[in-house]
């Protein structure tokens, strides 16, 4: 129930190594923002929260790199400028093999093969004073081989791949735009082999989308944002037993959303953000309207009083093992299977009682319905 976006592209599994490592390499990340709840109309598709992550753009002044060696993982990154922009490449791989080899001398109940790796990259191109293009990618994979019993073995491969192309255009001093093409792929291949009998599952998600966001500064009191997000979601699941397919399912849906919101500051100490989001999902022809509203009052510089309300919709459902996310399966709403929806109400106070200290108090309410 958390929407996870890497360079505005949906990521369907955010973990390595049974959840002990994040999918996101800290050497490659520029910015992380978490909307715990009551998030604005520009985001949608999940009931709970939103996590947005952006790769580094790359150093525009000089070429530099870092390398880190660790007991559990090692990583390296390099970035730098070129005549029309900047670039960044980062890589990471687990280094568990020596540790597993030592444990294996004590007990056989450890994987014979267990590693993960990931790559991040981004290139920016300054097409002009008012235009900037960027291309970002991510690829990560986990591999596990676990012998058990006398003649049995469990194999698992799973991972994510994302690609996004972004065009930022400045129409004027008051109007900005951002257009994005995204592609996301999630896969997992669990395989059990007992003697000469195999059970194997192929689980794929392909998600391709186009997004557009416009921001208009209408004077000192209004900042208006509007946009759309539309795409095609494909899910494919195949089970095989002893080299024969015994179950195949393919789901393909189109989705789309429109939103508008206004950050309105009628007075110096007050800010209101009303918004509206309209969501569409093709399987079942579902059309949902989601109003949003938030406000903030700053009686003094060190105190912010906040309130928010939102209606949220979710057209996907995650079936997950609580102990291990590598076997995740995503399902969609369909005709006769209504999407989930819920309301969030948030009241909070954010304070700075002393220099370098913060104290937040928040009341949070949420329901989930279908």
CSV table of N, CA, C and O in Angstrom, one decimal, residues 154-245:
chain,number,residue,atom,x,y,z
A,154,UNK,N,16.3,-25.6,-3.8
A,154,UNK,CA,15.4,-24.5,-4.0
A,154,UNK,C,16.2,-23.4,-4.7
A,154,UNK,O,17.3,-23.0,-4.2
A,155,UNK,N,15.7,-22.9,-5.9
A,155,UNK,CA,16.4,-21.8,-6.6
A,155,UNK,C,15.4,-20.7,-6.7
A,155,UNK,O,14.2,-20.9,-6.9
A,156,UNK,N,16.0,-19.5,-6.6
A,156,UNK,CA,15.1,-18.3,-6.8
A,156,UNK,C,15.9,-17.2,-7.4
A,156,UNK,O,17.0,-16.8,-7.0
A,157,UNK,N,15.4,-16.6,-8.5
A,157,UNK,CA,15.9,-15.4,-9.1
A,157,UNK,C,14.7,-14.3,-9.0
A,157,UNK,O,13.6,-14.6,-9.5
A,158,UNK,N,15.0,-13.1,-8.6
A,158,UNK,CA,14.0,-12.1,-8.6
A,158,UNK,C,14.7,-10.7,-8.7
A,158,UNK,O,15.8,-10.6,-8.3
A,159,UNK,N,14.0,-9.7,-9.2
A,159,UNK,CA,14.6,-8.4,-9.3
A,159,UNK,C,13.7,-7.4,-10.0
A,159,UNK,O,12.5,-7.7,-10.4
A,160,UNK,N,14.2,-6.2,-10.2
A,160,UNK,CA,13.5,-5.1,-10.8
A,160,UNK,C,14.4,-4.5,-11.9
A,160,UNK,O,15.6,-4.5,-11.8
A,161,UNK,N,13.8,-3.9,-12.9
A,161,UNK,CA,14.4,-3.1,-13.9
A,161,UNK,C,13.5,-1.9,-14.2
A,161,UNK,O,12.3,-2.1,-14.4
A,162,UNK,N,14.1,-0.7,-14.3
A,162,UNK,CA,13.3,0.5,-14.6
A,162,UNK,C,14.1,1.3,-15.6
A,162,UNK,O,15.3,1.3,-15.6
A,163,UNK,N,13.3,2.1,-16.4
A,163,UNK,CA,13.9,3.0,-17.3
A,163,UNK,C,13.0,4.2,-17.4
A,163,UNK,O,11.8,4.0,-17.5
A,164,UNK,N,13.5,5.4,-17.3
A,164,UNK,CA,12.7,6.6,-17.5
A,164,UNK,C,13.4,7.7,-18.3
A,164,UNK,O,14.6,7.9,-18.1
A,165,UNK,N,12.6,8.3,-19.2
A,165,UNK,CA,13.1,9.4,-19.9
A,165,UNK,C,12.3,10.7,-19.5
A,165,UNK,O,11.1,10.7,-19.6
A,166,UNK,N,13.0,11.7,-19.2
A,166,UNK,CA,12.4,12.9,-18.6
A,166,UNK,C,12.7,14.2,-19.5
A,166,UNK,O,13.9,14.4,-19.8
A,167,UNK,N,11.7,15.0,-19.8
A,167,UNK,CA,11.9,16.2,-20.4
A,167,UNK,C,11.3,17.4,-19.6
A,167,UNK,O,10.1,17.4,-19.3
A,168,UNK,N,12.1,18.3,-19.2
A,168,UNK,CA,11.6,19.4,-18.4
A,168,UNK,C,11.7,20.7,-19.3
A,168,UNK,O,12.8,21.0,-19.9
A,169,UNK,N,10.6,21.4,-19.4
A,169,UNK,CA,10.5,22.6,-20.3
A,169,UNK,C,10.0,23.7,-19.5
A,169,UNK,O,9.0,23.6,-18.7
A,170,UNK,N,10.6,24.9,-19.6
A,170,UNK,CA,10.1,26.1,-19.0
A,170,UNK,C,9.5,27.0,-20.1
A,170,UNK,O,10.1,27.5,-21.0
A,171,UNK,N,8.1,27.1,-19.9
A,171,UNK,CA,7.4,27.9,-20.9
A,171,UNK,C,7.6,29.4,-20.6
A,171,UNK,O,7.7,30.2,-21.6
A,172,UNK,N,7.6,29.8,-19.3
A,172,UNK,CA,7.8,31.2,-19.0
A,172,UNK,C,8.2,31.2,-17.5
A,172,UNK,O,8.4,30.2,-16.9
A,173,UNK,N,8.4,32.4,-17.0
A,173,UNK,CA,8.8,32.5,-15.6
A,173,UNK,C,7.7,32.0,-14.6
A,173,UNK,O,7.9,31.7,-13.5
A,174,UNK,N,6.5,31.8,-15.1
A,174,UNK,CA,5.4,31.4,-14.3
A,174,UNK,C,4.9,30.0,-14.6
A,174,UNK,O,4.1,29.4,-13.9
A,175,UNK,N,5.3,29.4,-15.8
A,175,UNK,CA,4.7,28.1,-16.2
A,175,UNK,C,5.9,27.1,-16.5
A,175,UNK,O,6.7,27.4,-17.3
A,176,UNK,N,5.9,26.0,-15.7
A,176,UNK,CA,6.9,24.9,-15.9
A,176,UNK,C,6.2,23.6,-16.3
A,176,UNK,O,5.0,23.4,-15.9
A,177,UNK,N,6.9,22.8,-16.9
A,177,UNK,CA,6.3,21.5,-17.3
A,177,UNK,C,7.3,20.4,-17.2
A,177,UNK,O,8.6,20.6,-17.2
A,178,UNK,N,6.8,19.1,-17.0
A,178,UNK,CA,7.7,18.0,-16.9
A,178,UNK,C,6.9,16.8,-17.6
A,178,UNK,O,5.8,16.5,-17.2
A,179,UNK,N,7.6,16.1,-18.5
A,179,UNK,CA,7.0,15.0,-19.3
A,179,UNK,C,7.9,13.8,-19.1
A,179,UNK,O,9.2,13.9,-19.2
A,180,UNK,N,7.3,12.6,-18.8
A,180,UNK,CA,8.1,11.4,-18.5
A,180,UNK,C,7.6,10.2,-19.2
A,180,UNK,O,6.3,10.0,-19.2
A,181,UNK,N,8.4,9.4,-19.8
A,181,UNK,CA,8.1,8.1,-20.3
A,181,UNK,C,8.8,7.1,-19.4
A,181,UNK,O,10.0,7.2,-19.1
A,182,UNK,N,8.0,6.1,-18.9
A,182,UNK,CA,8.6,5.2,-17.9
A,182,UNK,C,8.4,3.7,-18.4
A,182,UNK,O,7.4,3.4,-19.0
A,183,UNK,N,9.3,2.9,-18.0
A,183,UNK,CA,9.1,1.4,-18.1
A,183,UNK,C,9.6,0.7,-16.9
A,183,UNK,O,10.7,1.1,-16.4
A,184,UNK,N,8.8,-0.2,-16.4
A,184,UNK,CA,9.2,-1.0,-15.2
A,184,UNK,C,8.9,-2.5,-15.4
A,184,UNK,O,7.9,-2.8,-16.0
A,185,UNK,N,9.9,-3.3,-15.0
A,185,UNK,CA,9.8,-4.7,-15.1
A,185,UNK,C,10.1,-5.4,-13.7
A,185,UNK,O,11.1,-5.0,-13.1
A,186,UNK,N,9.2,-6.2,-13.3
A,186,UNK,CA,9.5,-7.0,-12.0
A,186,UNK,C,9.4,-8.5,-12.4
A,186,UNK,O,8.5,-8.9,-13.2
A,187,UNK,N,10.3,-9.3,-11.8
A,187,UNK,CA,10.2,-10.7,-12.1
A,187,UNK,C,10.6,-11.5,-10.9
A,187,UNK,O,11.4,-11.1,-10.1
A,188,UNK,N,10.1,-12.7,-10.8
A,188,UNK,CA,10.7,-13.7,-9.9
A,188,UNK,C,10.4,-15.1,-10.5
A,188,UNK,O,9.4,-15.4,-11.1
A,189,UNK,N,11.4,-16.0,-10.3
A,189,UNK,CA,11.4,-17.4,-10.8
A,189,UNK,C,11.7,-18.3,-9.7
A,189,UNK,O,12.9,-18.8,-9.5
A,190,UNK,N,10.8,-18.7,-8.8
A,190,UNK,CA,11.1,-19.7,-7.8
A,190,UNK,C,11.1,-21.1,-8.5
A,190,UNK,O,10.2,-21.4,-9.4
A,191,UNK,N,12.0,-22.0,-8.0
A,191,UNK,CA,12.0,-23.3,-8.6
A,191,UNK,C,12.4,-24.3,-7.5
A,191,UNK,O,13.3,-24.1,-6.7
A,192,UNK,N,11.6,-25.4,-7.3
A,192,UNK,CA,11.8,-26.5,-6.4
A,192,UNK,C,12.1,-27.7,-7.3
A,192,UNK,O,11.4,-28.0,-8.2
A,193,UNK,N,13.2,-28.4,-6.9
A,193,UNK,CA,13.6,-29.6,-7.5
A,193,UNK,C,13.8,-30.7,-6.5
A,193,UNK,O,14.7,-30.6,-5.6
A,194,UNK,N,13.0,-31.8,-6.6
A,194,UNK,CA,13.1,-32.9,-5.7
A,194,UNK,C,13.4,-34.1,-6.5
A,194,UNK,O,12.5,-34.5,-7.4
A,195,UNK,N,14.5,-34.7,-6.4
A,195,UNK,CA,15.0,-35.8,-7.2
A,195,UNK,C,15.0,-35.3,-8.7
A,195,UNK,O,15.6,-34.3,-9.0
A,196,UNK,N,14.2,-35.9,-9.6
A,196,UNK,CA,14.2,-35.4,-11.0
A,196,UNK,C,12.9,-34.7,-11.3
A,196,UNK,O,12.6,-34.4,-12.4
A,197,UNK,N,12.1,-34.3,-10.2
A,197,UNK,CA,10.9,-33.6,-10.4
A,197,UNK,C,11.0,-32.2,-10.1
A,197,UNK,O,11.5,-31.8,-9.1
A,198,UNK,N,10.5,-31.3,-11.0
A,198,UNK,CA,10.7,-29.9,-10.8
A,198,UNK,C,9.3,-29.2,-10.7
A,198,UNK,O,8.4,-29.6,-11.4
A,199,UNK,N,9.2,-28.2,-9.9
A,199,UNK,CA,8.1,-27.2,-9.9
A,199,UNK,C,8.7,-25.9,-10.1
A,199,UNK,O,9.6,-25.5,-9.4
A,200,UNK,N,8.2,-25.1,-11.1
A,200,UNK,CA,8.8,-23.8,-11.4
A,200,UNK,C,7.6,-22.8,-11.6
A,200,UNK,O,6.6,-23.1,-12.2
A,201,UNK,N,7.9,-21.6,-11.2
A,201,UNK,CA,6.9,-20.5,-11.5
A,201,UNK,C,7.6,-19.3,-12.2
A,201,UNK,O,8.7,-18.9,-11.7
A,202,UNK,N,7.0,-18.8,-13.2
A,202,UNK,CA,7.5,-17.6,-13.9
A,202,UNK,C,6.5,-16.5,-13.6
A,202,UNK,O,5.3,-16.6,-14.0
A,203,UNK,N,6.9,-15.4,-12.9
A,203,UNK,CA,6.1,-14.3,-12.5
A,203,UNK,C,6.6,-13.0,-13.1
A,203,UNK,O,7.8,-12.6,-12.7
A,204,UNK,N,5.9,-12.3,-13.9
A,204,UNK,CA,6.4,-11.1,-14.6
A,204,UNK,C,5.3,-10.0,-14.4
A,204,UNK,O,4.1,-10.2,-14.4
A,205,UNK,N,5.9,-8.7,-14.3
A,205,UNK,CA,5.1,-7.5,-14.4
A,205,UNK,C,5.8,-6.6,-15.3
A,205,UNK,O,7.0,-6.4,-15.2
A,206,UNK,N,5.0,-6.1,-16.3
A,206,UNK,CA,5.5,-5.0,-17.2
A,206,UNK,C,4.6,-3.8,-17.1
A,206,UNK,O,3.4,-4.0,-17.2
A,207,UNK,N,5.2,-2.7,-16.8
A,207,UNK,CA,4.4,-1.5,-16.6
A,207,UNK,C,5.0,-0.3,-17.4
A,207,UNK,O,6.2,0.1,-17.2
A,208,UNK,N,4.3,0.1,-18.5
A,208,UNK,CA,4.8,1.2,-19.3
A,208,UNK,C,3.8,2.4,-19.2
A,208,UNK,O,2.6,2.2,-19.3
A,209,UNK,N,4.3,3.6,-19.0
A,209,UNK,CA,3.4,4.7,-18.8
A,209,UNK,C,4.0,6.0,-19.3
A,209,UNK,O,5.2,6.1,-19.7
A,210,UNK,N,3.1,7.0,-19.4
A,210,UNK,CA,3.5,8.4,-19.8
A,210,UNK,C,2.9,9.3,-18.8
A,210,UNK,O,1.7,9.1,-18.3
A,211,UNK,N,3.7,10.3,-18.4
A,211,UNK,CA,3.2,11.3,-17.4
A,211,UNK,C,3.5,12.7,-17.9
A,211,UNK,O,4.4,12.9,-18.6
A,212,UNK,N,2.7,13.6,-17.4
A,212,UNK,CA,2.9,15.0,-17.7
A,212,UNK,C,2.4,15.8,-16.5
A,212,UNK,O,1.4,15.5,-15.9
A,213,UNK,N,3.2,16.8,-16.1
A,213,UNK,CA,2.9,17.7,-14.9
A,213,UNK,C,3.2,19.1,-15.4
A,213,UNK,O,4.2,19.4,-16.0
A,214,UNK,N,2.2,20.0,-15.0
A,214,UNK,CA,2.4,21.4,-15.3
A,214,UNK,C,2.2,22.2,-14.0
A,214,UNK,O,1.4,21.8,-13.2
A,215,UNK,N,3.0,23.2,-13.8
A,215,UNK,CA,3.0,24.0,-12.6
A,215,UNK,C,2.9,25.5,-13.0
A,215,UNK,O,3.8,25.9,-13.8
A,216,UNK,N,1.9,26.1,-12.5
A,216,UNK,CA,1.7,27.5,-12.9
A,216,UNK,C,1.7,28.4,-11.6
A,216,UNK,O,0.9,28.1,-10.7
A,217,UNK,N,2.5,29.4,-11.6
A,217,UNK,CA,2.6,30.3,-10.4
A,217,UNK,C,1.7,31.5,-10.7
A,217,UNK,O,2.1,32.4,-11.5
A,218,UNK,N,0.5,31.5,-10.2
A,218,UNK,CA,-0.5,32.6,-10.4
A,218,UNK,C,-0.4,33.7,-9.4
A,218,UNK,O,-1.3,33.8,-8.5
A,219,UNK,N,0.7,34.4,-9.4
A,219,UNK,CA,0.9,35.4,-8.3
A,219,UNK,C,1.5,34.9,-7.1
A,219,UNK,O,1.9,33.7,-7.0
A,220,UNK,N,1.5,35.7,-6.0
A,220,UNK,CA,2.1,35.3,-4.8
A,220,UNK,C,1.2,34.3,-3.9
A,220,UNK,O,1.7,33.7,-3.0
A,221,UNK,N,-0.1,34.2,-4.3
A,221,UNK,CA,-1.0,33.5,-3.4
A,221,UNK,C,-1.3,32.1,-3.9
A,221,UNK,O,-1.9,31.3,-3.2
A,222,UNK,N,-1.1,31.8,-5.2
A,222,UNK,CA,-1.6,30.6,-5.8
A,222,UNK,C,-0.4,29.9,-6.6
A,222,UNK,O,0.3,30.6,-7.4
A,223,UNK,N,-0.3,28.6,-6.3
A,223,UNK,CA,0.7,27.8,-7.1
A,223,UNK,C,-0.2,26.6,-7.6
A,223,UNK,O,-0.5,25.7,-6.8
A,224,UNK,N,-0.5,26.5,-8.8
A,224,UNK,CA,-1.4,25.5,-9.3
A,224,UNK,C,-0.6,24.4,-10.1
A,224,UNK,O,0.2,24.7,-10.9
A,225,UNK,N,-1.0,23.2,-9.7
A,225,UNK,CA,-0.3,22.0,-10.4
A,225,UNK,C,-1.4,21.1,-11.0
A,225,UNK,O,-2.5,20.9,-10.4
A,226,UNK,N,-1.2,20.7,-12.2
A,226,UNK,CA,-2.1,19.8,-12.9
A,226,UNK,C,-1.3,18.8,-13.7
A,226,UNK,O,-0.2,19.0,-14.1
A,227,UNK,N,-2.0,17.7,-14.1
A,227,UNK,CA,-1.3,16.7,-14.9
A,227,UNK,C,-2.1,15.4,-15.1
A,227,UNK,O,-3.2,15.3,-14.6
A,228,UNK,N,-1.5,14.5,-15.8
A,228,UNK,CA,-2.1,13.2,-16.0
A,228,UNK,C,-1.0,12.1,-16.0
A,228,UNK,O,0.2,12.4,-16.1
A,229,UNK,N,-1.5,10.9,-15.8
A,229,UNK,CA,-0.6,9.7,-15.8
A,229,UNK,C,-1.4,8.5,-16.3
A,229,UNK,O,-2.5,8.2,-15.8
A,230,UNK,N,-0.9,8.0,-17.4
A,230,UNK,CA,-1.6,6.9,-18.1
A,230,UNK,C,-0.7,5.8,-18.5
A,230,UNK,O,0.5,6.1,-18.8
A,231,UNK,N,-1.1,4.6,-18.5
A,231,UNK,CA,-0.2,3.5,-18.9
A,231,UNK,C,-0.9,2.2,-19.1
A,231,UNK,O,-2.1,2.0,-19.1
A,232,UNK,N,0.0,1.2,-19.4
A,232,UNK,CA,-0.5,-0.2,-19.6
A,232,UNK,C,0.3,-1.1,-18.7
A,232,UNK,O,1.5,-1.1,-18.6
A,233,UNK,N,-0.5,-1.9,-17.9
A,233,UNK,CA,0.0,-2.8,-16.9
A,233,UNK,C,-0.3,-4.3,-17.4
A,233,UNK,O,-1.4,-4.6,-17.7
A,234,UNK,N,0.8,-5.1,-17.4
A,234,UNK,CA,0.7,-6.5,-17.8
A,234,UNK,C,1.2,-7.4,-16.8
A,234,UNK,O,2.4,-7.2,-16.3
A,235,UNK,N,0.5,-8.4,-16.4
A,235,UNK,CA,0.9,-9.3,-15.4
A,235,UNK,C,0.8,-10.7,-16.0
A,235,UNK,O,-0.2,-11.1,-16.6
A,236,UNK,N,1.8,-11.5,-15.8
A,236,UNK,CA,1.8,-12.9,-16.4
A,236,UNK,C,2.4,-13.9,-15.4
A,236,UNK,O,3.4,-13.6,-14.8
A,237,UNK,N,1.6,-14.9,-15.1
A,237,UNK,CA,2.0,-15.9,-14.1
A,237,UNK,C,1.9,-17.3,-14.8
A,237,UNK,O,0.8,-17.7,-15.3
A,238,UNK,N,2.9,-18.1,-14.7
A,238,UNK,CA,2.9,-19.5,-15.3
A,238,UNK,C,3.5,-20.4,-14.3
A,238,UNK,O,4.6,-20.2,-13.8
A,239,UNK,N,2.8,-21.5,-14.0
A,239,UNK,CA,3.3,-22.6,-13.1
A,239,UNK,C,3.6,-23.8,-14.0
A,239,UNK,O,2.7,-24.2,-14.8
A,240,UNK,N,4.7,-24.4,-13.7
A,240,UNK,CA,5.1,-25.6,-14.4
A,240,UNK,C,5.4,-26.7,-13.4
A,240,UNK,O,6.0,-26.5,-12.4
A,241,UNK,N,4.9,-27.9,-13.7
A,241,UNK,CA,5.2,-29.1,-12.9
A,241,UNK,C,5.8,-30.2,-13.8
A,241,UNK,O,5.1,-30.6,-14.8
A,242,UNK,N,7.0,-30.6,-13.5
A,242,UNK,CA,7.6,-31.7,-14.3
A,242,UNK,C,7.7,-31.4,-15.8
A,242,UNK,O,7.3,-32.2,-16.6
A,243,UNK,N,8.1,-30.2,-16.1
A,243,UNK,CA,8.2,-29.7,-17.5
A,243,UNK,C,6.9,-29.5,-18.2
A,243,UNK,O,6.9,-29.3,-19.4
A,244,UNK,N,5.8,-29.5,-17.5
A,244,UNK,CA,4.5,-29.3,-18.1
A,244,UNK,C,3.8,-28.1,-17.5
A,244,UNK,O,3.8,-28.0,-16.3
A,245,UNK,N,3.2,-27.3,-18.3
A,245,UNK,CA,2.5,-26.1,-17.8
A,245,UNK,C,1.2,-26.5,-17.3
A,245,UNK,O,0.4,-27.1,-18.0
